[in-house]
Coordinates of C-alpha atoms in Angstrom, one line a residue:
X173 CA 32.9 -26.7 -33.1
X174 CA 34.0 -24.8 -30.0
X175 CA 32.5 -21.6 -31.4
X176 CA 29.1 -23.3 -31.8
X177 CA 29.4 -24.5 -28.2
X178 CA 30.0 -21.0 -26.9
X179 CA 27.0 -19.7 -28.9
X180 CA 24.9 -22.5 -27.5
X181 CA 26.0 -21.7 -23.9
X182 CA 25.3 -18.0 -24.4
X183 CA 21.8 -18.9 -25.7
X184 CA 21.1 -21.1 -22.7
X185 CA 22.3 -18.4 -20.3
X186 CA 20.0 -15.9 -22.0
X187 CA 17.0 -18.3 -21.8
X188 CA 17.8 -19.0 -18.1
X189 CA 18.0 -15.2 -17.3
X190 CA 14.7 -14.5 -19.0
X191 CA 13.0 -17.4 -17.3
X192 CA 14.3 -16.3 -13.8
X193 CA 13.1 -12.8 -14.4
X194 CA 9.6 -14.2 -15.2
X195 CA 9.3 -15.4 -11.6
X196 CA 10.2 -11.9 -10.3
X197 CA 7.5 -10.4 -12.5
X198 CA 5.0 -13.0 -11.3
X199 CA 5.8 -12.2 -7.6
X200 CA 5.5 -8.5 -8.3
X201 CA 2.0 -8.9 -9.9
X202 CA 0.9 -11.3 -7.2
X203 CA 1.9 -8.7 -4.6
X204 CA 0.1 -6.0 -6.5
X205 CA -3.1 -8.1 -6.6
X206 CA -2.9 -9.1 -3.0
X207 CA -2.0 -5.9 -1.2
X208 CA -2.8 -3.1 -3.6
X209 CA -5.9 -4.7 -5.2
X210 CA -4.7 -4.0 -8.7
X211 CA -6.3 -6.6 -10.9
X212 CA -5.4 -5.2 -14.2
X213 CA -3.4 -2.3 -15.5
X214 CA -5.4 0.5 -17.1
X215 CA -2.7 1.4 -19.7
X216 CA 0.5 0.1 -21.3
X217 CA 2.3 3.4 -20.9
X218 CA 4.9 3.5 -18.2
X219 CA 3.6 6.9 -16.7
X220 CA 0.0 5.5 -16.4
X221 CA 1.3 2.3 -14.8
X222 CA 3.4 4.2 -12.3
X223 CA 0.5 6.6 -11.5
X224 CA -1.8 3.6 -10.9
X225 CA 0.7 1.8 -8.7
X226 CA 1.6 4.9 -6.6
X227 CA -2.1 5.8 -6.2
X228 CA -2.8 2.3 -4.9
X229 CA 0.2 2.4 -2.6
X230 CA -0.9 5.8 -1.1
X231 CA -4.4 4.4 -0.6
X232 CA -3.0 1.3 1.1
X233 CA -0.8 3.4 3.4
X234 CA -3.6 5.8 4.4
X235 CA -5.9 2.8 5.2
X236 CA -3.1 1.2 7.3
X237 CA -2.7 4.5 9.2
X238 CA -6.5 4.7 9.7
X239 CA -6.4 1.1 11.0
X240 CA -3.6 1.9 13.4
X241 CA -5.6 4.9 14.7
X242 CA -8.5 2.4 15.3
X243 CA -10.7 4.5 13.1
X244 CA -10.5 7.5 15.5
X245 CA -9.9 9.7 12.5
X246 CA -11.5 9.8 9.1
X247 CA -9.4 9.4 5.9
X248 CA -10.2 13.1 5.1
X249 CA -8.8 14.1 8.5
X250 CA -5.6 12.1 8.0
X251 CA -5.0 13.5 4.6
X252 CA -5.7 17.1 5.9
X253 CA -3.1 16.6 8.7
X254 CA -0.6 15.2 6.2
X255 CA -1.1 18.1 3.8
X256 CA -0.4 20.6 6.5
X257 CA 2.7 18.7 7.8
X258 CA 1.1 17.9 11.2
X259 CA 2.3 14.6 12.6
X260 CA -0.2 11.9 13.3
X261 CA -0.8 10.8 16.9
X262 CA 1.2 7.5 16.5
X263 CA 3.9 6.1 18.7
X264 CA 6.4 3.5 17.2
X265 CA 7.9 1.0 19.7
X266 CA 11.2 -0.8 19.5
X267 CA 9.6 -3.7 17.5
X268 CA 8.4 -1.2 14.9
X269 CA 4.8 -1.5 15.9
X270 CA 2.6 1.6 15.9
X271 CA 0.2 2.6 18.6
X272 CA -2.0 5.6 19.3
X273 CA -0.4 8.2 21.6
X274 CA -2.4 8.8 24.8

């Protein structure tokens, strides 16, 4: 009887773990939809999924930089500077906020 109880407890622990992971996955997909505008995955292969996520993240970061520059530079100019290793004209204050260098 004690053996059946241990199996039952292990089964319940397994179900609880799987269910709790479900919430983490839901939060991950909600974040992707909200910030990265990924409504659906284009493939089920891990490489394709990673490429789609990283591409969306890069686009999001570039658009954030452009917003911080108050649209003084085009996206092409920002990418060109980044390719050549030239720093962007941004200043980060103590609070972590960015502003354009004068």
